[in-house]
Amino acid sequence: MADKSNVLWEKHRMYLPGMRQKAVHRCRHCKFFVAIKGKLETKYGCVVSIKAYGNLEKRIPPVIPVIEIIKQVGLEGLDKCLKCSDPEAQSCGKFSTK
Ligand code: SF4
């Protein structure tokens, strides 16, 4: 069993091909991470679950009005978008650079 307090062990992690880039990035570097502008405030969220943006059928603007998201996916979809609002969160498997 490896000693987890060993610094050398920590620095010799192995990644599957292509996974290193995803593991080192944060949500704020991802093209799906956008500002969602409401009437009174602007929040950040991830629009990968919205079909038009997730499939890259539509260009992803840096700021999207909240009403456009509600029209496409409703309030539940908006909640889902706002769940991934931490810009420092580790990127997921759908990460794509801006
Ligand atoms: S890394 Fe994943 S969770 Fe984060 S913004 Fe991109 S698609 Fe969304």
XYZ file of C-alpha atoms and ligand atoms in Angstrom:
106
model
C 0.000 0.000 0.000
C 1.349 3.425 -0.963
C 2.167 6.046 1.628
C -0.262 8.917 0.902
C 1.865 11.452 2.800
C 4.720 10.864 0.384
C 5.106 14.002 -1.796
C 6.703 12.028 -4.620
C 3.648 9.794 -4.758
C 1.403 12.866 -5.156
C 3.492 14.236 -8.024
C 3.513 11.015 -10.016
C -0.145 10.700 -10.818
C -0.923 8.981 -14.058
C -3.674 10.164 -16.372
C -5.415 8.415 -19.220
C -4.587 9.988 -22.593
C -6.509 13.232 -22.993
C -7.676 13.274 -19.371
C -4.842 15.412 -18.013
C -6.067 18.489 -19.876
C -9.555 17.988 -18.437
C -8.276 17.393 -14.913
C -6.101 20.519 -14.724
C -8.703 22.963 -16.019
C -11.389 24.806 -14.099
C -14.953 25.597 -15.142
C -14.050 29.242 -15.750
C -11.842 28.116 -18.671
C -14.703 26.231 -20.307
C -16.734 27.582 -23.219
C -19.963 26.318 -21.598
C -19.395 28.456 -18.488
C -21.294 31.702 -19.102
C -22.795 34.669 -17.323
C -26.576 34.396 -17.003
C -28.016 37.888 -16.860
C -31.252 38.454 -14.973
C -33.159 41.665 -14.294
C -31.378 42.490 -11.060
C -28.268 40.350 -10.990
C -25.929 38.283 -13.081
C -24.966 34.763 -12.030
C -22.638 32.221 -13.589
C -23.653 28.812 -14.805
C -22.992 25.964 -17.185
C -25.096 25.641 -20.346
C -23.805 22.250 -21.512
C -27.159 20.640 -20.612
C -29.017 22.943 -23.031
C -29.225 20.944 -26.253
C -28.595 23.840 -28.649
C -25.428 24.890 -26.808
C -24.273 21.457 -25.651
C -24.355 20.091 -29.220
C -22.728 23.300 -30.485
C -25.692 23.949 -32.792
C -25.753 27.542 -31.570
C -22.843 29.892 -30.867
C -22.313 30.245 -27.114
C -22.237 33.940 -26.147
C -20.313 34.973 -23.003
C -23.521 36.468 -21.528
C -26.960 34.893 -21.981
C -30.202 36.574 -20.818
C -31.992 34.408 -18.255
C -35.237 34.608 -20.255
C -33.574 32.846 -23.207
C -32.562 29.932 -20.978
C -36.055 29.732 -19.438
C -37.596 29.668 -22.940
C -35.364 26.762 -23.961
C -35.279 24.567 -20.853
C -37.702 26.070 -18.323
C -37.082 26.834 -14.663
C -35.838 23.319 -13.866
C -33.259 23.616 -16.631
C -32.207 26.998 -15.299
C -31.703 25.468 -11.841
C -29.542 22.787 -13.420
C -27.448 25.442 -15.185
C -26.964 27.415 -11.980
C -25.856 24.345 -9.990
C -22.461 24.536 -11.733
C -21.757 28.132 -10.781
C -18.344 27.782 -9.155
C -15.671 29.110 -11.542
C -12.975 27.274 -9.559
C -14.662 23.849 -9.760
C -12.665 21.111 -11.460
C -13.715 20.625 -15.062
C -15.924 17.717 -16.042
C -15.678 15.311 -18.987
C -17.524 17.742 -21.271
C -14.903 20.456 -20.835
C -14.050 22.432 -23.944
C -11.662 25.380 -24.082
C -13.045 28.821 -24.930
S -16.239 21.953 -17.235
Fe -18.159 20.819 -17.312
S -19.376 21.611 -15.577
Fe -17.691 23.058 -15.955
S -18.571 24.601 -17.298
Fe -17.577 23.072 -18.626
S -19.160 21.618 -19.137
Fe -19.905 22.817 -17.409
